Short mmCIF file of C-alpha atoms in Angstrom, two decimals:
data_model
loop_
_atom_site.label_atom_id
_atom_site.label_comp_id
_atom_site.label_asym_id
_atom_site.label_seq_id
_atom_site.Cartn_x
_atom_site.Cartn_y
_atom_site.Cartn_z
CA MET A 1 -2.41 94.06 180.65
CA LYS A 2 -3.05 91.86 177.76
CA VAL A 3 -6.30 89.85 177.84
CA GLY A 4 -7.12 86.77 175.86
CA ILE A 5 -10.81 85.85 174.99
CA THR A 6 -11.51 82.30 173.76
CA GLY A 7 -14.69 81.63 171.90
CA ALA A 8 -14.41 85.24 170.72
CA ALA A 9 -16.41 84.84 167.53
CA GLY A 10 -19.31 83.85 169.52
CA LEU A 11 -21.99 86.01 171.05
CA VAL A 12 -20.65 86.02 174.75
CA GLY A 13 -16.92 86.27 173.74
CA SER A 14 -17.47 89.16 171.12
CA THR A 15 -19.86 91.32 173.46
CA THR A 16 -17.48 90.74 176.34
CA ALA A 17 -14.39 91.61 174.17
CA PHE A 18 -16.39 94.92 172.96
CA TYR A 19 -17.50 96.09 176.32
CA LEU A 20 -14.11 95.50 177.98
CA ALA A 21 -12.51 97.43 175.15
CA VAL A 22 -14.58 100.52 175.59
CA GLN A 23 -13.71 100.51 179.24
CA ASP A 24 -10.06 101.55 178.32
CA LEU A 25 -8.65 99.41 181.01
CA VAL A 26 -6.36 97.11 179.24
CA GLU A 27 -3.50 97.52 176.51
CA GLU A 28 -4.59 94.71 174.44
CA ILE A 29 -7.38 92.21 173.78
CA VAL A 30 -6.60 89.25 171.61
CA LEU A 31 -9.52 87.42 170.24
CA ILE A 32 -9.57 83.62 169.53
CA ASP A 33 -11.84 81.32 167.82
CA ILE A 34 -11.88 78.51 165.38
CA ASN A 35 -14.34 80.31 163.21
CA GLU A 36 -11.62 82.40 161.46
CA LYS A 37 -13.69 84.54 159.04
CA LEU A 38 -16.12 85.67 161.73
CA LEU A 39 -13.21 86.17 163.95
CA LEU A 40 -11.49 88.51 161.46
CA ALA A 41 -14.82 90.24 160.83
CA HIS A 42 -15.29 91.05 164.58
CA THR A 43 -11.55 92.10 164.87
CA TRP A 44 -11.82 94.66 161.95
CA ASP A 45 -15.05 95.85 163.20
CA MET A 46 -14.27 96.13 167.05
CA GLU A 47 -10.79 97.83 166.31
CA GLN A 48 -12.46 100.50 164.34
CA ALA A 49 -15.35 100.92 166.66
CA VAL A 50 -13.35 101.59 169.61
CA MET A 51 -10.54 103.63 168.20
CA ASP A 52 -12.05 106.91 169.19
CA VAL A 53 -13.01 105.96 172.80
CA SER A 54 -10.24 103.61 173.82
CA HIS A 55 -6.58 102.94 173.62
CA THR A 56 -7.04 99.22 173.79
CA ARG A 57 -5.66 97.33 170.88
CA ILE A 58 -7.89 94.56 169.23
CA THR A 59 -5.86 91.72 167.83
CA SER A 60 -6.67 88.09 166.75
CA GLY A 61 -4.90 84.81 166.38
CA GLY A 62 -4.55 81.13 167.25
CA LEU A 63 -4.01 79.62 170.74
CA GLU A 64 -0.37 80.75 170.75
CA ALA A 65 -1.50 84.36 170.68
CA LEU A 66 -2.37 83.80 174.52
CA ALA A 67 1.38 84.24 174.97
CA GLY A 68 1.91 87.19 177.48
CA CYS A 69 -1.79 87.21 178.59
CA GLY A 70 -2.27 88.34 182.28
CA LEU A 71 -5.96 87.33 182.09
CA VAL A 72 -7.80 84.85 180.00
CA ILE A 73 -11.56 84.70 179.68
CA HIS A 74 -12.79 81.19 178.40
CA CYS A 75 -16.11 81.71 176.59
CA ALA A 76 -15.51 78.84 173.92
CA SER A 77 -18.53 76.60 173.79
CA VAL A 78 -20.73 74.41 171.75
CA ASN A 79 -23.68 76.15 170.39
CA GLU A 80 -26.42 76.00 173.08
CA SER A 81 -29.43 77.08 171.25
CA ASN A 82 -31.39 73.83 171.43
CA ALA A 83 -30.19 73.01 174.96
CA LYS A 84 -32.73 72.75 177.77
CA SER A 85 -30.28 73.12 180.53
CA ARG A 86 -26.64 74.15 180.96
CA ASP A 87 -25.52 70.62 181.71
CA GLU A 88 -26.53 69.26 178.30
CA CYS A 89 -23.32 70.73 176.79
CA LEU A 90 -21.13 69.24 179.61
CA ASP A 91 -19.02 66.61 177.68
CA GLN A 92 -18.39 68.56 174.64
CA ASN A 93 -17.55 71.75 176.54
CA CYS A 94 -15.20 69.86 178.70
CA ALA A 95 -13.33 68.58 175.68
CA ILE A 96 -13.02 72.22 174.27
CA LEU A 97 -11.86 73.38 177.78
CA ARG A 98 -9.23 70.75 178.08
CA SER A 99 -7.58 71.79 174.71
CA ILE A 100 -7.74 75.39 175.93
CA ALA A 101 -6.32 74.52 179.34
CA GLN A 102 -3.20 72.98 177.77
CA ALA A 103 -2.71 76.14 175.72
CA VAL A 104 -3.17 78.41 178.73
CA ALA A 105 -0.64 76.36 180.89
CA ALA A 106 1.88 76.46 177.93
CA TRP A 107 1.57 80.05 176.69
CA CYS A 108 0.53 82.05 179.77
CA PRO A 109 1.17 80.09 182.85
CA GLN A 110 0.98 83.20 185.10
CA ALA A 111 -2.40 84.28 183.80
CA ILE A 112 -5.71 84.53 185.79
CA LEU A 113 -8.48 82.38 184.24
CA ILE A 114 -12.15 83.31 184.17
CA THR A 115 -14.37 80.39 183.11
CA ALA A 116 -17.54 81.63 181.31
CA ALA A 117 -18.57 78.41 179.46
CA ASN A 118 -21.21 76.17 180.94
CA PRO A 119 -21.68 74.46 183.21
CA VAL A 120 -19.51 77.01 184.81
CA ASP A 121 -18.94 75.38 188.12
CA VAL A 122 -17.85 72.00 186.89
CA LEU A 123 -15.83 73.36 184.05
CA ASN A 124 -14.16 75.83 186.53
CA TYR A 125 -12.94 72.94 188.65
CA VAL A 126 -11.66 70.88 185.62
CA PHE A 127 -9.85 74.15 184.53
CA TYR A 128 -8.18 74.12 187.77
CA ARG A 129 -7.18 70.49 187.66
CA GLU A 130 -6.08 70.40 184.13
CA THR A 131 -3.95 73.67 184.36
CA GLY A 132 -2.49 72.84 187.74
CA PHE A 133 -2.83 76.66 188.56
CA PRO A 134 -3.48 77.70 192.08
CA ARG A 135 -7.10 78.20 192.97
CA GLU A 136 -6.63 81.92 193.30
CA ARG A 137 -6.01 82.24 189.57
CA VAL A 138 -9.07 80.05 188.40
CA ILE A 139 -12.50 81.91 188.82
CA GLY A 140 -15.92 80.84 187.47
CA PHE A 141 -18.30 83.49 186.35
CA SER A 142 -21.66 83.09 188.11
CA ARG A 143 -22.77 86.68 188.73
CA ASN A 144 -25.78 86.42 186.48
CA ASP A 145 -27.67 84.49 189.16
CA THR A 146 -27.43 87.37 191.65
CA LEU A 147 -28.21 90.04 188.92
CA ARG A 148 -31.38 88.08 188.00
CA LEU A 149 -32.40 87.67 191.57
CA ARG A 150 -32.17 91.45 192.16
CA TRP A 151 -34.07 91.74 188.76
CA ALA A 152 -36.96 89.64 189.71
CA ILE A 153 -37.31 91.35 193.09
CA SER A 154 -37.21 94.74 191.48
CA LYS A 155 -39.91 93.66 188.85
CA ARG A 156 -42.02 91.96 191.52
CA GLU A 157 -41.90 94.98 193.81
CA GLY A 158 -41.86 97.84 191.23
CA ILE A 159 -38.60 99.21 192.65
CA PRO A 160 -35.16 100.17 191.05
CA MET A 161 -32.60 97.31 191.03
CA GLU A 162 -30.21 99.40 193.03
CA SER A 163 -32.65 99.41 196.02
CA VAL A 164 -32.35 95.65 196.23
CA ASP A 165 -29.26 93.87 197.98
CA ALA A 166 -29.46 90.05 197.32
CA ILE A 167 -27.19 87.25 196.58
CA SER A 168 -27.66 83.81 194.84
CA ILE A 169 -25.03 81.24 195.66
CA GLY A 170 -24.40 77.57 194.74
CA GLU A 171 -24.67 76.33 191.25
CA HIS A 172 -25.04 78.57 188.14
CA GLY A 173 -28.06 76.85 186.97
CA PHE A 174 -31.22 75.00 188.17
CA ALA A 175 -29.69 74.43 191.73
CA THR A 176 -28.93 78.02 192.47
CA VAL A 177 -29.68 79.14 195.96
CA PRO A 178 -31.21 82.66 196.41
CA LEU A 179 -30.40 83.76 200.01
CA PHE A 180 -33.85 85.03 200.97
CA SER A 181 -32.68 85.46 204.57
CA ARG A 182 -30.34 88.03 203.51
CA ILE A 183 -32.40 90.21 201.15
CA LEU A 184 -32.38 94.07 201.88
CA VAL A 185 -34.47 96.49 200.21
CA ASP A 186 -33.47 100.21 200.76
CA GLY A 187 -31.07 98.75 203.45
CA ARG A 188 -33.69 97.06 205.48
CA PRO A 189 -34.59 93.37 205.62
CA HIS A 190 -37.32 92.47 203.22
CA PRO A 191 -38.97 88.84 204.21
CA TYR A 192 -40.66 86.76 201.77
CA ASP A 193 -43.25 83.88 202.59
CA SER A 194 -42.67 80.52 200.89
CA ALA A 195 -44.97 81.37 198.01
CA ALA A 196 -43.37 84.37 197.08
CA GLN A 197 -39.98 82.85 197.41
CA GLU A 198 -40.93 80.28 194.89
CA GLU A 199 -42.11 82.80 192.56
CA ILE A 200 -38.89 84.71 192.59
CA ARG A 201 -36.72 81.51 192.52
CA GLY A 202 -38.79 80.33 189.61
CA ALA A 203 -38.00 83.59 187.66
CA ILE A 204 -34.20 82.59 188.35
CA VAL A 205 -33.93 78.95 187.65
CA ASN A 206 -36.37 78.92 184.73
CA TYR A 207 -34.87 81.98 182.99
CA TYR A 208 -32.38 79.88 180.84
CA THR A 209 -35.07 77.38 179.76
CA ASN A 210 -37.44 80.30 179.03
CA TYR A 211 -34.99 82.10 177.03
CA GLN A 212 -33.90 78.96 174.91
CA ASN A 213 -37.67 78.49 174.37
CA LEU A 214 -37.66 81.62 172.48
CA ARG A 215 -35.66 79.91 169.75
CA THR A 216 -33.62 82.93 168.78
CA GLY A 217 -30.37 81.22 168.29
CA ARG A 218 -28.65 83.46 170.93
CA SER A 219 -27.73 83.54 174.43
CA SER A 220 -27.93 86.42 176.93
CA GLY A 221 -24.78 88.19 175.34
CA TRP A 222 -25.32 91.71 176.87
CA THR A 223 -26.18 90.72 180.21
CA THR A 224 -23.31 88.29 180.36
CA ALA A 225 -20.72 90.76 178.96
CA VAL A 226 -21.67 93.54 181.37
CA SER A 227 -21.59 91.16 184.33
CA LEU A 228 -18.12 89.58 183.24
CA VAL A 229 -16.53 92.92 182.80
CA GLN A 230 -17.73 93.91 186.19
CA VAL A 231 -15.93 90.89 187.46
CA CYS A 232 -12.68 91.57 185.36
CA ARG A 233 -12.73 95.14 186.77
CA LYS A 234 -12.46 93.83 190.33
CA ILE A 235 -9.11 92.16 189.19
CA LEU A 236 -7.77 94.95 186.94
CA LEU A 237 -8.51 97.61 189.41
CA ASP A 238 -7.58 95.59 192.44
CA ASP A 239 -11.21 96.33 193.91
CA PRO A 240 -11.85 94.21 196.88
CA ALA A 241 -15.81 94.91 196.94
CA PRO A 242 -17.55 91.53 197.28
CA VAL A 243 -18.72 89.74 194.12
CA PRO A 244 -20.28 86.30 193.67
CA CYS A 245 -17.93 83.91 191.69
CA SER A 246 -17.51 80.24 191.28
CA VAL A 247 -14.27 79.24 193.22
CA VAL A 248 -12.61 76.29 194.23
CA LEU A 249 -13.38 75.38 197.90
CA GLN A 250 -10.81 73.83 200.15
CA GLY A 251 -12.68 73.61 203.60
CA GLU A 252 -14.79 76.68 203.31
CA TYR A 253 -18.51 75.83 203.89
CA GLN A 254 -17.16 72.49 205.06
CA LEU A 255 -16.70 71.53 201.38
CA GLU A 256 -13.72 70.56 199.22
CA GLY A 257 -13.07 69.08 195.86
CA LEU A 258 -15.33 71.20 193.75
CA SER A 259 -15.98 74.92 192.62
CA LEU A 260 -19.20 76.69 193.65
CA GLY A 261 -20.64 80.04 193.48
CA VAL A 262 -19.99 82.12 196.70
CA PRO A 263 -19.25 85.73 197.64
CA VAL A 264 -15.54 86.57 197.41
CA ARG A 265 -13.22 89.35 197.16
CA LEU A 266 -10.97 89.72 194.16
CA GLY A 267 -7.77 91.52 193.33
CA SER A 268 -4.73 91.93 191.05
CA GLY A 269 -3.86 88.50 192.00
CA GLY A 270 -7.18 86.74 191.51
CA LEU A 271 -9.09 85.39 194.47
CA ARG A 272 -8.33 87.35 197.56
CA GLU A 273 -10.84 85.98 200.08
CA ILE A 274 -13.78 83.79 200.26
CA LEU A 275 -16.65 85.18 202.43
CA GLU A 276 -18.69 82.51 204.26
CA VAL A 277 -22.20 83.86 204.83
CA PRO A 278 -24.74 82.57 207.32
CA MET A 279 -27.80 80.55 205.80
CA ASP A 280 -30.92 79.28 207.33
CA ALA A 281 -31.62 75.47 207.21
CA GLY A 282 -33.41 75.48 204.00
CA GLU A 283 -30.83 77.53 202.13
CA ARG A 284 -27.99 75.23 203.63
CA ALA A 285 -29.72 72.21 202.35
CA GLY A 286 -30.06 73.62 198.82
CA PHE A 287 -26.52 74.62 198.92
CA LEU A 288 -25.48 71.17 199.87
CA ALA A 289 -27.58 69.69 197.18
CA ALA A 290 -25.96 71.90 194.54
CA ALA A 291 -22.40 70.72 195.95
CA GLN A 292 -23.28 67.22 195.59
CA LYS A 293 -24.65 67.72 191.84
CA THR A 294 -21.51 69.46 191.04
CA LYS A 295 -19.50 66.76 192.50
CA ASP A 296 -21.23 64.15 190.68
CA HIS A 297 -20.44 65.84 187.35
CA ILE A 298 -16.86 66.43 188.22
CA ARG A 299 -16.53 62.65 189.16
CA HIS A 300 -17.93 61.72 185.62
CA LEU A 301 -15.45 64.08 183.74
CA LEU A 302 -12.41 63.03 185.72
CA GLY A 303 -13.24 59.60 186.40
CA GLU A 304 -12.84 59.74 190.23
#
């Protein structure tokens, strides 16, 4: 398969391209970005870096180079280094996405799309509307919230991350909803009181702001790259194991007209199944609040 990555000169795009390339899972990765010199530098460097460990070809080009792609990972974004929340870049990132959506629809109309620009849930729905693709082929990347929930629990308990089974759904952002009622440690239920829940949730929802406050000028490139490629593997290897993603809801969870993070099964055709998980009353309220926030942003962008 040929995979296209937009925003490939940026941190998330370039790290994702490199990590996907070393997996030796695809025939070609085409890198696309408006920063032509940095894009070419990444292309040369990456091409040489993987030549002894992978058969994947690394190429670059303009949007027309998306022709023939079976998978497109959209990472193109404005610089978020001074943003306090993922929502601050909404209008600018939507403008970028709309131009990419037109190119995708024109050059690779059968591709599966993965949205990895923020705010993911809102932009994923706009991608769905702008391309006219079926929802099965428009998937938003939101796995990091679940990863950080497991990380926060493992840090608090002093246990390996692999011992923790947990998921966070809803918005990829401040309105994420950790499902504390479903947390397992070593396969057994692990309840938390309200104070502990707030501590753990704070570690997740404040992560973006705390990271930005370091003022390093970068985002969480390695984390996102590894998690993004895990999602890609589900598609490329037709692996139905559940994974959290933002997908367009059409009645699931009694919601429609938006994209939101939920557990799903993916496969070679994209979205295979949406899994509806039980929630307690507090979790359900948080999930509905995330849905309303996302819908409000969508109405702002689409004028509906």
